[in-house]
XYZ file of C-alpha atoms in Angstrom:
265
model
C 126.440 102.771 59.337
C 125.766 104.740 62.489
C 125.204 103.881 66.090
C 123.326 105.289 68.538
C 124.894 105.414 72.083
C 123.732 106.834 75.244
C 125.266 107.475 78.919
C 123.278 108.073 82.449
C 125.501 110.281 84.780
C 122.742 109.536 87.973
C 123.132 110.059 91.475
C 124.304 107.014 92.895
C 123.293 106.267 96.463
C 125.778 104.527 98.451
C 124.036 101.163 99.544
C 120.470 101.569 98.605
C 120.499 99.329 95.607
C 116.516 99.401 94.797
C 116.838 102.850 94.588
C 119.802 102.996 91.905
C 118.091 100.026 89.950
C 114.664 102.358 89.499
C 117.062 105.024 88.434
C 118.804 102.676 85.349
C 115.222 100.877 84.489
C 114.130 104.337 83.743
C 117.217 105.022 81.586
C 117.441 101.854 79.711
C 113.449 102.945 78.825
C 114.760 106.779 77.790
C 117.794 104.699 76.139
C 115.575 102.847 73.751
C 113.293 105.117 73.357
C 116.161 107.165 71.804
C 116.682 104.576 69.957
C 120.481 103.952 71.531
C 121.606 100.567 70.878
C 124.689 100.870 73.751
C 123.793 102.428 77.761
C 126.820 103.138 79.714
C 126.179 104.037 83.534
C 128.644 105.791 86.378
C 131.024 103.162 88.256
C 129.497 101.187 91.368
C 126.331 101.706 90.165
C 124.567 99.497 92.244
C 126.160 100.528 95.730
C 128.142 103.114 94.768
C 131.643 102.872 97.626
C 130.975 101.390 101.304
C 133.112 100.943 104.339
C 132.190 97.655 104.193
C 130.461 94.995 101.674
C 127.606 93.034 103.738
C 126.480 89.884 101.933
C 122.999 91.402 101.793
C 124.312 94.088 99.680
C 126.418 92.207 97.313
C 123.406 89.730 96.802
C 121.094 92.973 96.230
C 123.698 94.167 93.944
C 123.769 90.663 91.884
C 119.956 90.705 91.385
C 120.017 94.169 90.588
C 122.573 92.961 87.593
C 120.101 90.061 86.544
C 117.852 92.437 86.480
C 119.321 94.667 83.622
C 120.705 91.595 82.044
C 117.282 90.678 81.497
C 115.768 94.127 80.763
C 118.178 95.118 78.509
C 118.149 91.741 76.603
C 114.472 92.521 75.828
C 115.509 95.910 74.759
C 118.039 94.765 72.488
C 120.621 97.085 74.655
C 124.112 96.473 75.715
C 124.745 97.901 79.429
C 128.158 98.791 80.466
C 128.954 99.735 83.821
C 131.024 98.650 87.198
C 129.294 96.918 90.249
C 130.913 94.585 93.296
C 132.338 91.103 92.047
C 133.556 88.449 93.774
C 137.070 88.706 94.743
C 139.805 86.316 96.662
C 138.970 88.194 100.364
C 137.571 91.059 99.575
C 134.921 92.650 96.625
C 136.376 93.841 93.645
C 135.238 97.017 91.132
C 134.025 94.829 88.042
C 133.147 95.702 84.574
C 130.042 94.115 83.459
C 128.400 94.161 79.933
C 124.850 93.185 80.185
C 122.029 92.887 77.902
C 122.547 92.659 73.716
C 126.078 91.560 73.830
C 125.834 88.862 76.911
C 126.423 89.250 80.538
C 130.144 89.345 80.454
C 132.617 89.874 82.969
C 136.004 91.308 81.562
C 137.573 93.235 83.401
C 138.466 94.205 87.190
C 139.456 97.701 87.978
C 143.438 97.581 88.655
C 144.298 101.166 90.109
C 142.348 101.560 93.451
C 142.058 105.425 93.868
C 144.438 105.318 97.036
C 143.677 109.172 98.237
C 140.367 107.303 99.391
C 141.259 104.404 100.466
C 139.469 102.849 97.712
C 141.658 99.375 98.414
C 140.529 99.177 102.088
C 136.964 97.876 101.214
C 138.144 96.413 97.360
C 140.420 93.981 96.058
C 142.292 95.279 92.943
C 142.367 93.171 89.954
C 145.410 91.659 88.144
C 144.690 91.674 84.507
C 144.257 93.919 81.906
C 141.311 95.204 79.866
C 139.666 92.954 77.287
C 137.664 94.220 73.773
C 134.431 92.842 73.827
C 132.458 92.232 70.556
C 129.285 93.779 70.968
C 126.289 94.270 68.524
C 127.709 98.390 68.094
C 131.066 96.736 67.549
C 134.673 96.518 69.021
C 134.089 97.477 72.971
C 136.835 98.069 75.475
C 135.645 99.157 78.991
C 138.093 100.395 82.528
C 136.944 102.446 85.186
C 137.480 105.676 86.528
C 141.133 106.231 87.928
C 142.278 103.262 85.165
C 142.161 106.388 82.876
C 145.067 107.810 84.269
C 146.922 104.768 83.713
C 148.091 104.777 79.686
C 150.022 101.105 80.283
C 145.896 100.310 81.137
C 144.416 102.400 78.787
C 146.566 101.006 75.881
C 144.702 97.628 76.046
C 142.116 99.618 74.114
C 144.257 99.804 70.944
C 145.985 96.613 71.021
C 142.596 95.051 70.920
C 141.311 97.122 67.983
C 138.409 98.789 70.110
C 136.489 101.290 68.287
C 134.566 102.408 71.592
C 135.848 103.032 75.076
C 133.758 102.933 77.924
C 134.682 104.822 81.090
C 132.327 103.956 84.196
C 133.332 106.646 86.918
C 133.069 108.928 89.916
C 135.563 111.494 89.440
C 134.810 114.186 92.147
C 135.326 117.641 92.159
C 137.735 119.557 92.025
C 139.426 117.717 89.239
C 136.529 116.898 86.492
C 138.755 118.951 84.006
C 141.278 116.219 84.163
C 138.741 113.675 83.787
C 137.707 115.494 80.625
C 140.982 115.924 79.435
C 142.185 112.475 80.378
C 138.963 111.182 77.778
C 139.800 112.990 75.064
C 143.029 111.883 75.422
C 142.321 108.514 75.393
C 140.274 108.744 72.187
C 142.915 110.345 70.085
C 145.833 107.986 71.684
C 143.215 105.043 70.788
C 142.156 106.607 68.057
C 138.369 104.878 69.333
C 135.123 106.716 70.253
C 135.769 107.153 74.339
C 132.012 107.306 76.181
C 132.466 108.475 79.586
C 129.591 108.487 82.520
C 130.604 110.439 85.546
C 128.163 110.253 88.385
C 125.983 113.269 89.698
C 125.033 113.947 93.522
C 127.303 114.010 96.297
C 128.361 111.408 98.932
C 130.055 110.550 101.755
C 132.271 107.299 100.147
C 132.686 105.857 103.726
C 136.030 108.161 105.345
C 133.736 110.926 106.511
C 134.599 113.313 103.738
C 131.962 114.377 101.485
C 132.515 114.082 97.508
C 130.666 116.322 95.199
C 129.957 114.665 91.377
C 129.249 116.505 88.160
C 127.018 114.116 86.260
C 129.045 114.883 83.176
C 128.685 112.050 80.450
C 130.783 112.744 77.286
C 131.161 111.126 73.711
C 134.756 111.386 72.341
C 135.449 111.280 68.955
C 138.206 109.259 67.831
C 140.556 112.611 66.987
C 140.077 113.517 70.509
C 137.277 116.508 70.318
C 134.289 116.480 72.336
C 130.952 115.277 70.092
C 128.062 115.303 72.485
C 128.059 115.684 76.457
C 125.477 115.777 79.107
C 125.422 117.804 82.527
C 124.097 117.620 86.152
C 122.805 113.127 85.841
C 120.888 114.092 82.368
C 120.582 110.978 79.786
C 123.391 111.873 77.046
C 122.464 110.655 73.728
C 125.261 110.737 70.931
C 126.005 108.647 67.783
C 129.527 106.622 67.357
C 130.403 106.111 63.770
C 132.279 103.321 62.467
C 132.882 105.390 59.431
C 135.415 107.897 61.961
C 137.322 105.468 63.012
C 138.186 104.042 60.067
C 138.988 107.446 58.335
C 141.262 108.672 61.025
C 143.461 104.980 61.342
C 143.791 105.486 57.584
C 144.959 108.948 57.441
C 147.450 108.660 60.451
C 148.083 104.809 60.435
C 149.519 104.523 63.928
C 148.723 100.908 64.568
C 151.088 100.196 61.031
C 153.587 102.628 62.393
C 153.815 101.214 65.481
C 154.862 97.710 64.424
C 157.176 98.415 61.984
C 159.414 100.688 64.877
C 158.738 96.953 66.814
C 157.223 98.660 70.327
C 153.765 96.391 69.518
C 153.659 94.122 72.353
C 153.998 90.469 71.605
C-alpha cells in the first residue's frame, strides 16, 4: 500500500488571516486533486508571529481552522499544521490535525525560538508530542525549532510513528540545518519526516526582517531526501508503509533498544 502526501511551503502573512486561508483552500483543492490523502502546511499558518495576539485575530484564526476542518473533511484530507491556541496568559504555537483524521489538538510547541523572542508573545507548552492515528497511518507532528530538540523529537519513535510532520519557519541563513536536522530525524525515527518551511519574507514583530525558502521535503525513513519542493510550490510525494517496515526489520533499533533497558518506562 502507498500513500500519497503533499506539503504547501506558502507565504504566510503575518495577521491577515483571510488571506492565508485563500492560500490553503487552494492547496487542499491542488492536494486532492493530486490525489494526496495527508496536507501539511508551514507553522502559524493562520497569523504567522505577532507582537501581540488581539482577540479579533485569534477568533479569525479559529474560524479559519473550522474552516479546513470542514473542507478537508469533505475532501477526505488530513491537515497538519500549527496555529494560536489557547494558553494559561498568553497564546500558545499548537499542532492541529484537521480534516480525515478529526480536529485534534496534540501537541503545543515546547522550545520557543528565544533569538526572536518567540516566548514574549507565546506561552510554551509542557508536554510532549503525541502519535496520532490517522487514515495514512501512525502520525507524530512538532514544530519548527522542536527539531533541534532529540529528547522532543524522540516522542516520534516511542510512539511507533511512521510519519513526522514538521510545521515551520526556519529563516535564512540556516535552511541547511533545517534540512539536515529532517533527515536526521527520519533515520533516528526510522519514520517518513514531511517538512513545510514557509516562503516570503517578514518582519516577525522585533523589526528585523526574516527571509523563508518555501522548501517542503519528504524524508525517507533511512534518512535520504525522496521528493522536495522550492520557492511556496505544492510538494507532492508518496510515504510507503512498505519502507518503514523494511528498514525496522533490517536494523531493529526499537528491539535493540529495550533489551540495553534505555526505553523509557
Amino acid at each position: 500500500m502507498t500513500r500519497k502526501v503533499a506539503a504547501l511551503p506558502f507565504d504566510v502573512r503575518p495577521g491577515e488571516v483571510s488571506l492565508n486561508l485563500e492560500s490553503v483552500l487552494n492547496g487542499i483543492a491542488q492536494a486532492a486533486e493530486a490525489g494526496a490523502a495527508l496536507l501539511a502546511l508551514p507553522e502559524k499558518w493562520t497569523t504567522s508571529f505577532l507582537p501581540s495576539y488581539p482577540p479579533e485575530i485569534l477568533e479569525a484564526s479559529d474560524r479559519a481552522l473550522d474552516t479546513v476542518h470542514e473542507v478537508a473533511t469533505d475532501a477526505g484530507l488530513t491537515v497538519v499544521g500549527s496555529a494560536p491556541g489557547k494558553g494559561e496568559v498568553k497564546p500558545t504555537n499548537e499542532i492541529h490535525f484537521l480534516g480525515a483524521a478529526g480536529n485534534l489538538r496534540p501537541y503545543r510547541k515546547r522550545m520557543m525560538f528565544s533569538p526572536t523572542g518567540e516566548g514574549r508573545g507565546l506561552e510554551a507548552g509542557d508536554s510532549l508530542p503525541e502519535t496520532v492515528p490517522t487514515p495514512v497511518g501512525r502520525v507524530c507532528a512538532f514544530v519548527c525549532y522542536d527539531l533541534r530538540f532529540p529528547e522532543i523529537t524522540r516522542q516520534a519513535f516511542y510512539g511507533d510513528a511512521e510519519l513526522i510532520v514538521v510545521p515551520a519557519q526556519w529563516s535564512r541563513p540556516r535552511p541547511e540545518v533545517f534540512e539536515l536536522l529532517a533527515r536526521a530525524r527520519a533515520a533516528e525515527n526510522q519514520a517518513w519526516v514531511l517538512a513545510c518551511n514557509r516562503a516570503g519574507k517578514a518582519d516577525l514583530g522585533d523589526g528585523r526582517e526574516f527571509i523563508f525558502p518555501g522548501t517542503a521535503l519528504l524524508v525517507n525513513p533511512s534518512g535520504m531526501e525522496d521528493a522536495r519542493s522550492e520557492g511556496g510550490e505544492l510538494l507532492e510525494g508518496v510515504a510507503a508503509p512498505a519502507a518503514v517496515e523494511k528498514i525496522r526489520r533490517a536494523i531493529p533499533c526499537a528491539r535493540d533498544l529495550k533489551k540495553s533497558g534505555l526505553w523509557p518506562g
